[in-house]
């Protein structure tokens, strides 16, 4: 049984995990950097421990400091949230060695899926179709060239250790290939400490649709449907919705059955997300798997009624899933807008202090945030200020609620993405549910 959990994260996800702990009767211990002394995740936890100076490398990414805090606080488990150490194999290994339960899959699964080229190979062998491209990391330029010619330009070069929308490069012709390859490798080396690059077909105007997976330690697997995440900027999600307006019921259940088959053969534990890319003809390909809770998990909670963070904790405690695939019913529609401290025109981060704040509520509106009046958005960390989530009986209903809530979300002192969300919500393409990952590029032109 887990009685005390250390939360190795900050911001809204730390608060989200505290909520789950409270509701399960588990004590929550938060950690914070010097810059986060006045953060609500510190105040709302049962205990809090300072783990270092402001830069993430010295605090939220400092394995030694976090494990020391966990030892001092005498916790049974660590929840890593998303980002930071959530997909760090070494961290999961150290937790295990210290007899602290890492809330997530074992280090081997993290390593396997964290290496994106190997993940594709594994999933292909388990029966999923993958984006056409190299079978693993490319050895040298000659191999890259020959595969690129075979699949045809444009191609995408991707860092095998990449994530967070970084480490990707589109190459339109053979002329640019050598130069792009050299740049991509050296960038990957400095950003991720791994220069490995794989290549795949660049799918034009695709949709990003991902499926939520839960597997308990007895191998029981439930697929909680999909999330449509095609509204992106710089390959990062901005608006998500569930269910996807593009998927037919038949396609949804076809993929759920396929994933059930995959996870009956692939040893995994905890929550995970399988990301697919869909081309214009409805063909879908495995892209990558994230072995953690996802930023946009609330929209799945809204349409299934299942608390994903509580389920993660129960699975880590060794409990069996209390529902099976047949019990899962999708009802209504949910949308999430990521409210970031960014200039809505340039989408560049705008750190600063919130000096006035009103957070909307009401029927069908959920806000996951750690923001308060006086909160300083720091340049050291992610620019996410709040996740505004709405739920309605229909897609139209969820959009109306979102429009109402966006106009009631009052923040002064910093610029946010709220005006951009409003413009997107009013666009014909969004209202019709007719969009792909290229939406924002065309929209801003
Ligand atoms: P999601 O996949 O849940 O939608 P994002 O891609 O927005 O999430 O990433 C969630 C957070 O994790 C962001 O703060 C992002 O910068 C960070 N992140 C994700 N993967 C990595 C990685 N490999 N390296 C560094 N940061 C990452
Ligand atoms: P990350 O690990 O950063 O989340 P992903 O591999 O999930 O990286 O890709 C992020 C986004 O980049 C996708 O949601 C999609 O918009 C775009 N993308 C990735 N691969 C391709 C591809 N082969 N063709 C077109 N777009 C792609
Ligand atoms: Mg991804």
Short mmCIF file of C-alpha atoms and ligand atoms in Angstrom, two decimals:
data_model
loop_
_atom_site.label_atom_id
_atom_site.label_comp_id
_atom_site.label_asym_id
_atom_site.label_seq_id
_atom_site.Cartn_x
_atom_site.Cartn_y
_atom_site.Cartn_z
CA UNK A 1 0.00 0.00 0.00
CA UNK A 2 1.21 3.50 -0.83
CA UNK A 3 0.74 5.97 2.05
CA UNK A 4 3.08 8.83 1.17
CA UNK A 5 3.95 10.14 -2.29
CA UNK A 6 6.63 12.62 -3.26
CA UNK A 7 5.66 14.69 -6.30
CA UNK A 8 8.72 15.41 -8.43
CA UNK A 9 7.17 18.26 -10.38
CA UNK A 10 5.69 21.75 -10.12
CA UNK A 11 2.80 23.87 -11.42
CA UNK A 12 -0.61 22.58 -12.37
CA UNK A 13 0.41 18.92 -12.61
CA UNK A 14 1.81 18.96 -9.06
CA UNK A 15 -1.54 20.34 -7.84
CA UNK A 16 -3.39 17.74 -9.95
CA UNK A 17 -1.42 14.94 -8.26
CA UNK A 18 -1.97 16.46 -4.78
CA UNK A 19 -5.73 16.37 -5.50
CA UNK A 20 -5.58 12.68 -6.36
CA UNK A 21 -3.54 11.94 -3.20
CA UNK A 22 -6.01 13.85 -1.01
CA UNK A 23 -8.95 11.97 -2.46
CA UNK A 24 -7.22 8.61 -1.93
CA UNK A 25 -6.21 9.44 1.64
CA UNK A 26 -2.52 9.51 0.73
CA UNK A 27 -0.07 12.12 2.02
CA UNK A 28 1.46 14.34 -0.65
CA UNK A 29 4.97 15.74 -0.28
CA UNK A 30 6.01 18.41 -2.74
CA UNK A 31 9.47 19.54 -3.77
CA UNK A 32 10.32 23.02 -5.01
CA UNK A 33 13.15 25.12 -6.33
CA UNK A 34 14.15 28.37 -4.61
CA UNK A 35 12.20 30.24 -7.30
CA UNK A 36 9.02 28.34 -6.44
CA UNK A 37 8.97 29.09 -2.69
CA UNK A 38 5.65 30.91 -3.00
CA UNK A 39 3.98 28.42 -5.31
CA UNK A 40 0.66 26.83 -4.41
CA UNK A 41 1.96 23.29 -4.93
CA UNK A 42 4.15 24.01 -1.90
CA UNK A 43 1.28 25.28 0.22
CA UNK A 44 -1.28 22.63 -0.74
CA UNK A 45 0.98 19.65 -0.01
CA UNK A 46 1.18 18.01 3.42
CA UNK A 47 4.92 18.71 3.51
CA UNK A 48 7.37 20.45 1.17
CA UNK A 49 11.10 20.23 0.66
CA UNK A 50 13.37 22.65 -1.17
CA UNK A 51 15.57 20.81 -3.67
CA UNK A 52 17.79 23.52 -5.10
CA UNK A 53 18.25 26.74 -7.07
CA UNK A 54 15.90 27.95 -9.86
CA UNK A 55 17.40 26.32 -12.99
CA UNK A 56 15.62 22.99 -13.63
CA UNK A 57 18.95 21.20 -14.07
CA UNK A 58 19.78 22.03 -10.45
CA UNK A 59 16.35 21.27 -8.96
CA UNK A 60 13.51 19.46 -10.76
CA UNK A 61 16.01 17.51 -12.89
CA UNK A 62 18.42 16.89 -10.02
CA UNK A 63 18.00 13.18 -9.31
CA UNK A 64 20.29 13.26 -6.29
CA UNK A 65 18.39 16.12 -4.61
CA UNK A 66 15.00 14.55 -5.30
CA UNK A 67 16.00 11.13 -3.98
CA UNK A 68 17.48 12.77 -0.85
CA UNK A 69 14.17 14.58 -0.32
CA UNK A 70 12.29 11.30 -0.77
CA UNK A 71 14.53 9.61 1.82
CA UNK A 72 14.11 12.47 4.30
CA UNK A 73 10.34 12.51 3.81
CA UNK A 74 10.24 8.72 4.04
CA UNK A 75 7.85 8.28 1.12
CA UNK A 76 6.76 4.99 -0.46
CA UNK A 77 6.50 6.32 -3.98
CA UNK A 78 7.38 9.16 -6.37
CA UNK A 79 5.01 10.56 -8.96
CA UNK A 80 7.01 12.27 -11.73
CA UNK A 81 4.12 14.09 -13.51
CA UNK A 82 5.06 15.01 -17.12
CA UNK A 83 8.21 16.62 -18.48
CA UNK A 84 11.29 16.80 -16.19
CA UNK A 85 12.15 13.24 -15.05
CA UNK A 86 8.90 11.57 -16.12
CA UNK A 87 10.53 9.62 -18.95
CA UNK A 88 14.01 9.34 -17.50
CA UNK A 89 15.13 5.73 -17.38
CA UNK A 90 17.95 6.47 -14.95
CA UNK A 91 15.62 8.15 -12.49
CA UNK A 92 13.22 5.18 -12.55
CA UNK A 93 16.20 2.88 -11.99
CA UNK A 94 17.49 4.91 -9.03
CA UNK A 95 14.01 4.93 -7.46
CA UNK A 96 13.88 1.15 -7.78
CA UNK A 97 17.35 0.74 -6.27
CA UNK A 98 16.28 2.93 -3.31
CA UNK A 99 13.14 0.87 -2.83
CA UNK A 100 10.87 3.76 -3.74
CA UNK A 101 8.03 2.93 -6.16
CA UNK A 102 8.28 4.99 -9.33
CA UNK A 103 4.70 5.68 -10.42
CA UNK A 104 5.00 4.61 -14.04
CA UNK A 105 6.34 1.67 -16.00
CA UNK A 106 9.60 -0.10 -15.24
CA UNK A 107 12.91 1.42 -16.44
CA UNK A 108 13.13 -1.07 -19.31
CA UNK A 109 9.81 0.06 -20.83
CA UNK A 110 10.77 3.72 -20.39
CA UNK A 111 14.06 3.11 -22.19
CA UNK A 112 12.43 1.10 -24.96
CA UNK A 113 9.74 3.68 -25.73
CA UNK A 114 11.96 6.69 -24.95
CA UNK A 115 14.21 5.73 -27.80
CA UNK A 116 11.75 6.65 -30.54
CA UNK A 117 13.45 4.68 -33.33
CA UNK A 118 13.45 1.50 -31.23
CA UNK A 119 9.85 2.14 -30.17
CA UNK A 120 8.77 2.18 -33.81
CA UNK A 121 10.60 -1.05 -34.50
CA UNK A 122 9.03 -2.71 -31.45
CA UNK A 123 5.49 -1.61 -32.32
CA UNK A 124 5.91 -2.66 -35.93
CA UNK A 125 6.96 -6.11 -34.79
CA UNK A 126 3.89 -6.21 -32.51
CA UNK A 127 1.63 -5.56 -35.49
CA UNK A 128 1.07 -1.79 -35.67
CA UNK A 129 1.72 0.03 -38.91
CA UNK A 130 4.38 2.70 -38.47
CA UNK A 131 5.28 5.78 -40.48
CA UNK A 132 7.39 4.51 -43.44
CA UNK A 133 11.08 5.20 -42.92
CA UNK A 134 14.28 3.81 -41.49
CA UNK A 135 14.12 0.73 -39.32
CA UNK A 136 15.89 2.33 -36.38
CA UNK A 137 18.56 5.02 -36.26
CA UNK A 138 20.34 5.66 -39.58
CA UNK A 139 23.99 4.56 -39.59
CA UNK A 140 25.36 7.18 -41.96
CA UNK A 141 24.52 9.64 -44.72
CA UNK A 142 24.56 6.95 -47.43
CA UNK A 143 21.90 4.94 -45.64
CA UNK A 144 19.82 8.07 -45.02
CA UNK A 145 20.00 9.04 -48.68
CA UNK A 146 19.01 5.64 -49.95
CA UNK A 147 16.01 5.37 -47.56
CA UNK A 148 14.91 8.94 -48.31
CA UNK A 149 14.91 8.24 -52.05
CA UNK A 150 12.98 5.06 -51.48
CA UNK A 151 10.20 6.66 -49.41
CA UNK A 152 10.35 9.90 -51.42
CA UNK A 153 10.76 13.53 -50.37
CA UNK A 154 9.71 15.39 -48.30
CA UNK A 155 11.09 13.40 -45.37
CA UNK A 156 11.39 14.18 -41.70
CA UNK A 157 14.60 13.75 -39.71
CA UNK A 158 13.84 13.03 -36.08
CA UNK A 159 16.06 12.80 -33.03
CA UNK A 160 15.59 9.35 -31.52
CA UNK A 161 15.83 10.91 -28.03
CA UNK A 162 13.68 13.93 -28.93
CA UNK A 163 10.51 15.15 -27.26
CA UNK A 164 8.43 18.21 -26.46
CA UNK A 165 8.18 19.04 -30.18
CA UNK A 166 11.92 19.48 -30.48
CA UNK A 167 14.46 17.65 -32.62
CA UNK A 168 12.51 17.47 -35.88
CA UNK A 169 13.45 18.72 -39.33
CA UNK A 170 11.59 18.57 -42.63
CA UNK A 171 13.73 18.01 -45.71
CA UNK A 172 12.16 18.79 -49.08
CA UNK A 173 14.86 17.62 -51.48
CA UNK A 174 18.07 15.70 -51.83
CA UNK A 175 20.06 18.97 -52.07
CA UNK A 176 19.29 19.87 -48.46
CA UNK A 177 19.67 16.38 -47.05
CA UNK A 178 23.38 16.33 -46.16
CA UNK A 179 23.30 19.73 -44.51
CA UNK A 180 20.09 18.98 -42.58
CA UNK A 181 21.45 15.64 -41.42
CA UNK A 182 24.61 17.24 -40.02
CA UNK A 183 22.65 19.98 -38.28
CA UNK A 184 20.01 17.59 -36.92
CA UNK A 185 22.67 15.25 -35.50
CA UNK A 186 24.64 17.97 -33.77
CA UNK A 187 21.48 19.64 -32.43
CA UNK A 188 20.24 16.31 -31.10
CA UNK A 189 23.59 15.72 -29.46
CA UNK A 190 23.55 19.04 -27.62
CA UNK A 191 19.81 19.04 -26.76
CA UNK A 192 19.34 15.38 -25.80
CA UNK A 193 22.88 14.05 -25.34
CA UNK A 194 22.23 11.55 -28.13
CA UNK A 195 22.98 12.31 -31.78
CA UNK A 196 20.91 9.40 -33.14
CA UNK A 197 18.62 10.36 -36.01
CA UNK A 198 15.93 8.33 -37.76
CA UNK A 199 14.09 9.29 -40.90
CA UNK A 200 10.46 8.93 -41.87
CA UNK A 201 8.09 10.05 -44.57
CA UNK A 202 6.83 13.57 -43.93
CA UNK A 203 3.07 13.14 -43.98
CA UNK A 204 1.48 16.28 -45.41
CA UNK A 205 -1.45 17.84 -43.58
CA UNK A 206 -1.82 14.95 -41.15
CA UNK A 207 -3.85 14.65 -37.99
CA UNK A 208 -2.37 13.76 -34.64
CA UNK A 209 -4.67 11.36 -32.82
CA UNK A 210 -3.52 9.54 -29.69
CA UNK A 211 -4.98 6.75 -27.57
CA UNK A 212 -4.94 6.55 -23.77
CA UNK A 213 -3.84 3.24 -22.29
CA UNK A 214 -4.03 1.90 -18.72
CA UNK A 215 -2.39 -1.40 -17.82
CA UNK A 216 -2.30 -2.84 -14.30
CA UNK A 217 0.49 -4.99 -12.91
CA UNK A 218 -1.53 -8.14 -13.71
CA UNK A 219 -1.57 -7.33 -17.41
CA UNK A 220 -5.19 -6.14 -17.54
CA UNK A 221 -5.38 -3.47 -20.20
CA UNK A 222 -8.04 -0.87 -20.93
CA UNK A 223 -7.95 1.62 -23.81
CA UNK A 224 -9.78 4.84 -22.90
CA UNK A 225 -10.37 6.12 -26.42
CA UNK A 226 -8.61 8.87 -28.26
CA UNK A 227 -7.68 12.55 -28.14
CA UNK A 228 -7.47 14.75 -31.21
CA UNK A 229 -4.36 16.95 -30.89
CA UNK A 230 -3.89 18.47 -34.34
CA UNK A 231 -4.06 22.12 -33.29
CA UNK A 232 -0.33 22.61 -32.73
CA UNK A 233 2.35 25.23 -32.91
CA UNK A 234 6.01 24.28 -33.34
CA UNK A 235 4.91 20.60 -33.16
CA UNK A 236 3.45 21.25 -29.71
CA UNK A 237 -0.20 20.89 -28.83
CA UNK A 238 -2.34 23.95 -28.14
CA UNK A 239 -5.94 22.65 -28.22
CA UNK A 240 -7.08 19.07 -27.77
CA UNK A 241 -10.49 17.44 -27.97
CA UNK A 242 -12.08 14.09 -27.25
CA UNK A 243 -13.51 12.31 -29.07
CA UNK A 244 -11.82 13.20 -32.36
CA UNK A 245 -14.28 14.73 -34.84
CA UNK A 246 -12.60 12.68 -37.59
CA UNK A 247 -12.82 9.16 -36.23
CA UNK A 248 -15.77 6.97 -37.03
CA UNK A 249 -16.95 4.57 -34.36
CA UNK A 250 -15.73 1.66 -36.47
CA UNK A 251 -12.24 3.09 -36.81
CA UNK A 252 -12.09 3.88 -33.07
CA UNK A 253 -12.97 0.32 -32.09
CA UNK A 254 -10.69 -1.12 -34.75
CA UNK A 255 -7.76 0.73 -33.17
CA UNK A 256 -8.84 -0.11 -29.60
CA UNK A 257 -8.92 -3.81 -30.53
CA UNK A 258 -5.55 -3.54 -32.25
CA UNK A 259 -4.03 -1.90 -29.16
CA UNK A 260 -5.55 -4.56 -26.89
CA UNK A 261 -3.72 -7.11 -29.02
CA UNK A 262 -0.44 -5.15 -28.84
CA UNK A 263 -0.57 -4.76 -25.06
CA UNK A 264 -1.39 -8.42 -24.55
CA UNK A 265 2.09 -9.10 -25.98
CA UNK A 266 3.98 -6.05 -24.68
CA UNK A 267 4.77 -6.01 -20.95
CA UNK A 268 3.80 -2.61 -19.58
CA UNK A 269 2.45 -1.09 -16.39
CA UNK A 270 0.66 2.18 -15.71
CA UNK A 271 -0.74 4.93 -17.91
CA UNK A 272 0.61 5.53 -21.38
CA UNK A 273 -0.28 7.26 -24.61
CA UNK A 274 0.11 5.79 -28.06
CA UNK A 275 0.41 8.57 -30.64
CA UNK A 276 -0.68 8.04 -34.24
CA UNK A 277 -0.48 10.16 -37.31
CA UNK A 278 -3.37 9.94 -39.78
CA UNK A 279 -2.98 10.79 -43.44
CA UNK A 280 -5.68 12.32 -45.63
CA UNK A 281 -6.93 8.90 -46.72
CA UNK A 282 -7.51 7.77 -43.15
CA UNK A 283 -4.45 5.51 -43.01
CA UNK A 284 -2.91 5.63 -39.57
CA UNK A 285 0.64 5.03 -38.43
CA UNK A 286 2.22 4.66 -35.00
CA UNK A 287 4.43 7.68 -34.26
CA UNK A 288 5.59 7.32 -30.65
CA UNK A 289 4.50 6.30 -27.19
CA UNK A 290 4.69 8.50 -24.08
CA UNK A 291 5.15 6.43 -20.92
CA UNK A 292 3.62 8.96 -18.52
CA UNK A 293 0.55 11.04 -17.75
CA UNK A 294 -0.08 13.49 -20.57
CA UNK A 295 -0.78 17.22 -20.30
CA UNK A 296 -4.16 16.76 -22.01
CA UNK A 297 -5.31 13.79 -19.88
CA UNK A 298 -8.33 15.70 -18.40
CA UNK A 299 -10.38 15.54 -21.61
CA UNK A 300 -10.28 11.74 -21.44
CA UNK A 301 -11.33 11.89 -17.79
CA UNK A 302 -14.30 14.07 -18.74
CA UNK A 303 -15.70 11.70 -21.38
CA UNK A 304 -14.98 8.44 -19.52
CA UNK A 305 -15.53 9.47 -15.89
CA UNK A 306 -12.22 7.83 -14.94
CA UNK A 307 -9.64 9.68 -12.83
CA UNK A 308 -6.39 8.82 -14.60
CA UNK A 309 -4.03 10.04 -11.88
CA UNK A 310 -5.86 8.06 -9.21
CA UNK A 311 -5.67 5.02 -11.49
CA UNK A 312 -1.91 5.52 -11.90
CA UNK A 313 -1.52 5.50 -8.12
CA UNK A 314 -3.78 2.47 -7.64
CA UNK A 315 -1.88 0.54 -10.30
CA UNK A 316 1.44 1.43 -8.61
CA UNK A 317 -0.04 0.17 -5.31
CA UNK A 318 -0.62 -3.21 -6.92
CA UNK A 319 -4.39 -2.90 -7.23
CA UNK A 320 -6.24 -4.52 -10.10
CA UNK A 321 -8.15 -2.27 -12.51
CA UNK A 322 -11.73 -2.14 -11.26
CA UNK A 323 -13.18 -1.93 -14.79
CA UNK A 324 -12.67 -3.73 -18.06
CA UNK A 325 -12.81 -2.61 -21.69
CA UNK A 326 -16.52 -3.49 -21.86
CA UNK A 327 -17.26 -1.08 -18.98
CA UNK A 328 -15.84 1.91 -20.83
CA UNK A 329 -18.56 4.18 -22.22
CA UNK A 330 -17.71 7.42 -23.97
CA UNK A 331 -20.18 10.17 -23.26
CA UNK A 332 -20.30 13.79 -24.39
CA UNK A 333 -17.45 15.90 -25.70
CA UNK A 334 -14.52 17.64 -24.03
CA UNK A 335 -12.07 20.33 -25.19
CA UNK A 336 -8.89 21.64 -23.59
CA UNK A 337 -7.25 24.98 -24.34
CA UNK A 338 -3.69 25.40 -23.06
CA UNK A 339 -3.43 28.90 -21.67
CA UNK A 340 0.23 29.78 -21.96
CA UNK A 341 2.10 32.94 -20.95
CA UNK A 342 2.90 33.72 -24.56
CA UNK A 343 2.38 36.58 -26.93
CA UNK A 344 -0.71 35.46 -28.93
CA UNK A 345 0.83 36.88 -32.13
CA UNK A 346 4.42 35.66 -31.98
CA UNK A 347 3.84 32.75 -29.57
CA UNK A 348 7.03 33.70 -27.74
CA UNK A 349 7.03 33.23 -23.95
CA UNK A 350 6.19 36.34 -21.92
CA UNK A 351 7.28 35.78 -18.32
CA UNK A 352 5.95 38.25 -15.75
CA UNK A 353 3.68 38.62 -12.74
CA UNK A 354 -0.08 38.09 -12.77
CA UNK A 355 -1.56 41.15 -11.08
CA UNK A 356 -5.25 40.39 -11.59
CA UNK A 357 -6.91 37.03 -12.05
CA UNK A 358 -10.41 35.70 -12.42
CA UNK A 359 -10.80 32.00 -13.14
CA UNK A 360 -14.12 31.03 -14.75
CA UNK A 361 -16.23 28.15 -13.50
CA UNK A 362 -19.79 26.95 -13.86
CA UNK A 363 -21.41 23.83 -15.26
CA UNK A 364 -19.10 21.92 -17.57
CA UNK A 365 -16.01 24.07 -16.94
CA UNK A 366 -12.83 22.72 -15.32
CA UNK A 367 -9.61 24.64 -14.78
CA UNK A 368 -6.37 22.85 -13.86
CA UNK A 369 -3.88 25.45 -12.72
CA UNK A 370 -1.47 26.60 -10.04
CA UNK A 371 -2.01 30.29 -10.84
CA UNK A 372 -3.02 32.97 -8.35
CA UNK A 373 -2.99 36.75 -8.29
CA UNK A 374 0.64 37.71 -7.66
CA UNK A 375 2.09 34.52 -9.16
CA UNK A 376 5.25 35.06 -11.13
CA UNK A 377 5.63 33.14 -14.38
CA UNK A 378 9.31 32.28 -14.44
CA UNK A 379 11.59 32.08 -17.46
CA UNK A 380 13.16 28.85 -16.16
CA UNK A 381 10.15 26.63 -16.77
CA UNK A 382 7.32 25.86 -19.15
CA UNK A 383 4.97 28.74 -20.02
CA UNK A 384 1.75 26.84 -19.19
CA UNK A 385 -0.44 28.95 -16.88
CA UNK A 386 -3.68 26.98 -16.90
CA UNK A 387 -5.58 24.31 -18.74
CA UNK A 388 -9.14 25.35 -19.47
CA UNK A 389 -11.30 22.29 -20.02
CA UNK A 390 -14.96 22.18 -20.95
CA UNK A 391 -17.41 19.34 -21.17
CA UNK A 392 -20.71 19.29 -23.05
CA UNK A 393 -23.29 16.84 -24.34
CA UNK A 394 -22.18 17.58 -27.88
CA UNK A 395 -19.12 19.08 -29.57
CA UNK A 396 -21.09 22.24 -30.25
CA UNK A 397 -22.02 22.48 -26.59
CA UNK A 398 -18.38 22.06 -25.47
CA UNK A 399 -17.33 24.79 -27.94
CA UNK A 400 -20.00 27.21 -26.67
CA UNK A 401 -18.92 26.61 -23.10
CA UNK A 402 -15.27 27.12 -24.05
CA UNK A 403 -16.09 30.37 -25.81
CA UNK A 404 -17.97 31.61 -22.75
CA UNK A 405 -15.21 30.52 -20.34
CA UNK A 406 -12.43 32.05 -22.45
CA UNK A 407 -14.16 35.41 -22.42
CA UNK A 408 -14.56 35.20 -18.63
CA UNK A 409 -10.92 34.17 -18.01
CA UNK A 410 -9.40 37.46 -16.88
CA UNK A 411 -5.63 37.73 -16.53
CA UNK A 412 -3.62 40.94 -16.37
CA UNK A 413 0.10 41.49 -16.07
CA UNK A 414 1.13 38.95 -18.68
CA UNK A 415 0.14 38.20 -22.25
CA UNK A 416 -1.56 34.86 -22.81
CA UNK A 417 -2.78 32.65 -25.65
CA UNK A 418 -6.44 33.39 -24.75
CA UNK A 419 -7.07 35.76 -27.73
CA UNK A 420 -5.58 33.18 -30.10
CA UNK A 421 -7.85 30.46 -28.68
CA UNK A 422 -10.85 32.72 -29.23
CA UNK A 423 -9.91 33.32 -32.85
CA UNK A 424 -9.36 29.62 -33.47
CA UNK A 425 -12.67 28.72 -31.83
CA UNK A 426 -14.51 31.12 -34.14
CA UNK A 427 -12.85 29.87 -37.31
CA UNK A 428 -14.92 27.94 -39.83
CA UNK A 429 -12.41 25.09 -40.02
CA UNK A 430 -12.44 24.53 -36.27
CA UNK A 431 -16.22 24.82 -36.00
CA UNK A 432 -16.58 22.24 -38.76
CA UNK A 433 -13.97 20.01 -37.14
CA UNK A 434 -12.10 20.15 -40.41
CA UNK A 435 -8.44 20.75 -39.52
CA UNK A 436 -4.99 19.15 -39.47
CA UNK A 437 -1.58 19.87 -37.91
CA UNK A 438 -0.95 22.56 -40.51
CA UNK A 439 -3.97 24.55 -39.24
CA UNK A 440 -2.06 27.25 -37.36
CA UNK A 441 0.44 27.87 -40.16
CA UNK A 442 -2.37 28.59 -42.58
CA UNK A 443 -4.42 30.44 -39.98
CA UNK A 444 -1.68 32.93 -39.16
CA UNK A 445 -0.80 33.67 -42.73
P1 LIG B 1 2.10 16.04 -24.01
O1 LIG B 1 2.84 15.05 -24.85
O2 LIG B 1 1.65 15.54 -22.69
O3 LIG B 1 1.07 16.74 -24.76
P2 LIG B 1 4.12 18.07 -24.25
O4 LIG B 1 4.72 17.53 -25.49
O5 LIG B 1 3.45 19.38 -24.28
O6 LIG B 1 3.14 17.04 -23.57
O7 LIG B 1 5.21 18.03 -23.12
C1 LIG B 1 4.86 18.15 -21.79
C2 LIG B 1 5.96 18.78 -21.06
O8 LIG B 1 7.08 17.95 -21.09
C3 LIG B 1 6.41 20.10 -21.64
O9 LIG B 1 6.84 20.87 -20.55
C4 LIG B 1 7.58 19.70 -22.54
O10 LIG B 1 8.44 20.78 -22.71
C5 LIG B 1 8.17 18.59 -21.71
N1 LIG B 1 8.86 17.52 -22.45
C6 LIG B 1 8.29 16.46 -23.04
N2 LIG B 1 9.22 15.64 -23.56
C7 LIG B 1 10.41 16.19 -23.29
C8 LIG B 1 11.77 15.82 -23.54
N3 LIG B 1 12.11 14.70 -24.17
N4 LIG B 1 12.73 16.66 -23.13
C9 LIG B 1 12.42 17.79 -22.47
N5 LIG B 1 11.17 18.17 -22.19
C10 LIG B 1 10.19 17.40 -22.59
P1 LIG B 2 7.46 14.62 -29.70
O1 LIG B 2 8.23 13.51 -29.09
O2 LIG B 2 8.18 15.91 -29.70
O3 LIG B 2 6.05 14.70 -29.16
P2 LIG B 2 6.35 13.39 -32.11
O4 LIG B 2 7.09 12.34 -32.83
O5 LIG B 2 5.20 12.97 -31.28
O6 LIG B 2 7.37 14.23 -31.24
O7 LIG B 2 5.86 14.49 -33.16
C1 LIG B 2 5.33 15.73 -32.73
C2 LIG B 2 4.50 16.33 -33.85
O8 LIG B 2 5.30 16.55 -35.03
C3 LIG B 2 3.34 15.50 -34.31
O9 LIG B 2 2.20 15.69 -33.51
C4 LIG B 2 3.13 15.99 -35.74
O10 LIG B 2 2.42 17.19 -35.76
C5 LIG B 2 4.56 16.27 -36.20
N1 LIG B 2 5.12 15.11 -36.91
C6 LIG B 2 5.87 14.14 -36.36
N2 LIG B 2 6.22 13.21 -37.28
C7 LIG B 2 5.68 13.61 -38.44
C8 LIG B 2 5.68 13.09 -39.79
N3 LIG B 2 6.31 11.97 -40.11
N4 LIG B 2 5.00 13.78 -40.74
C9 LIG B 2 4.36 14.92 -40.43
N5 LIG B 2 4.32 15.47 -39.21
C10 LIG B 2 4.98 14.83 -38.22
MG1 LIG B 3 4.62 13.27 -29.34
#
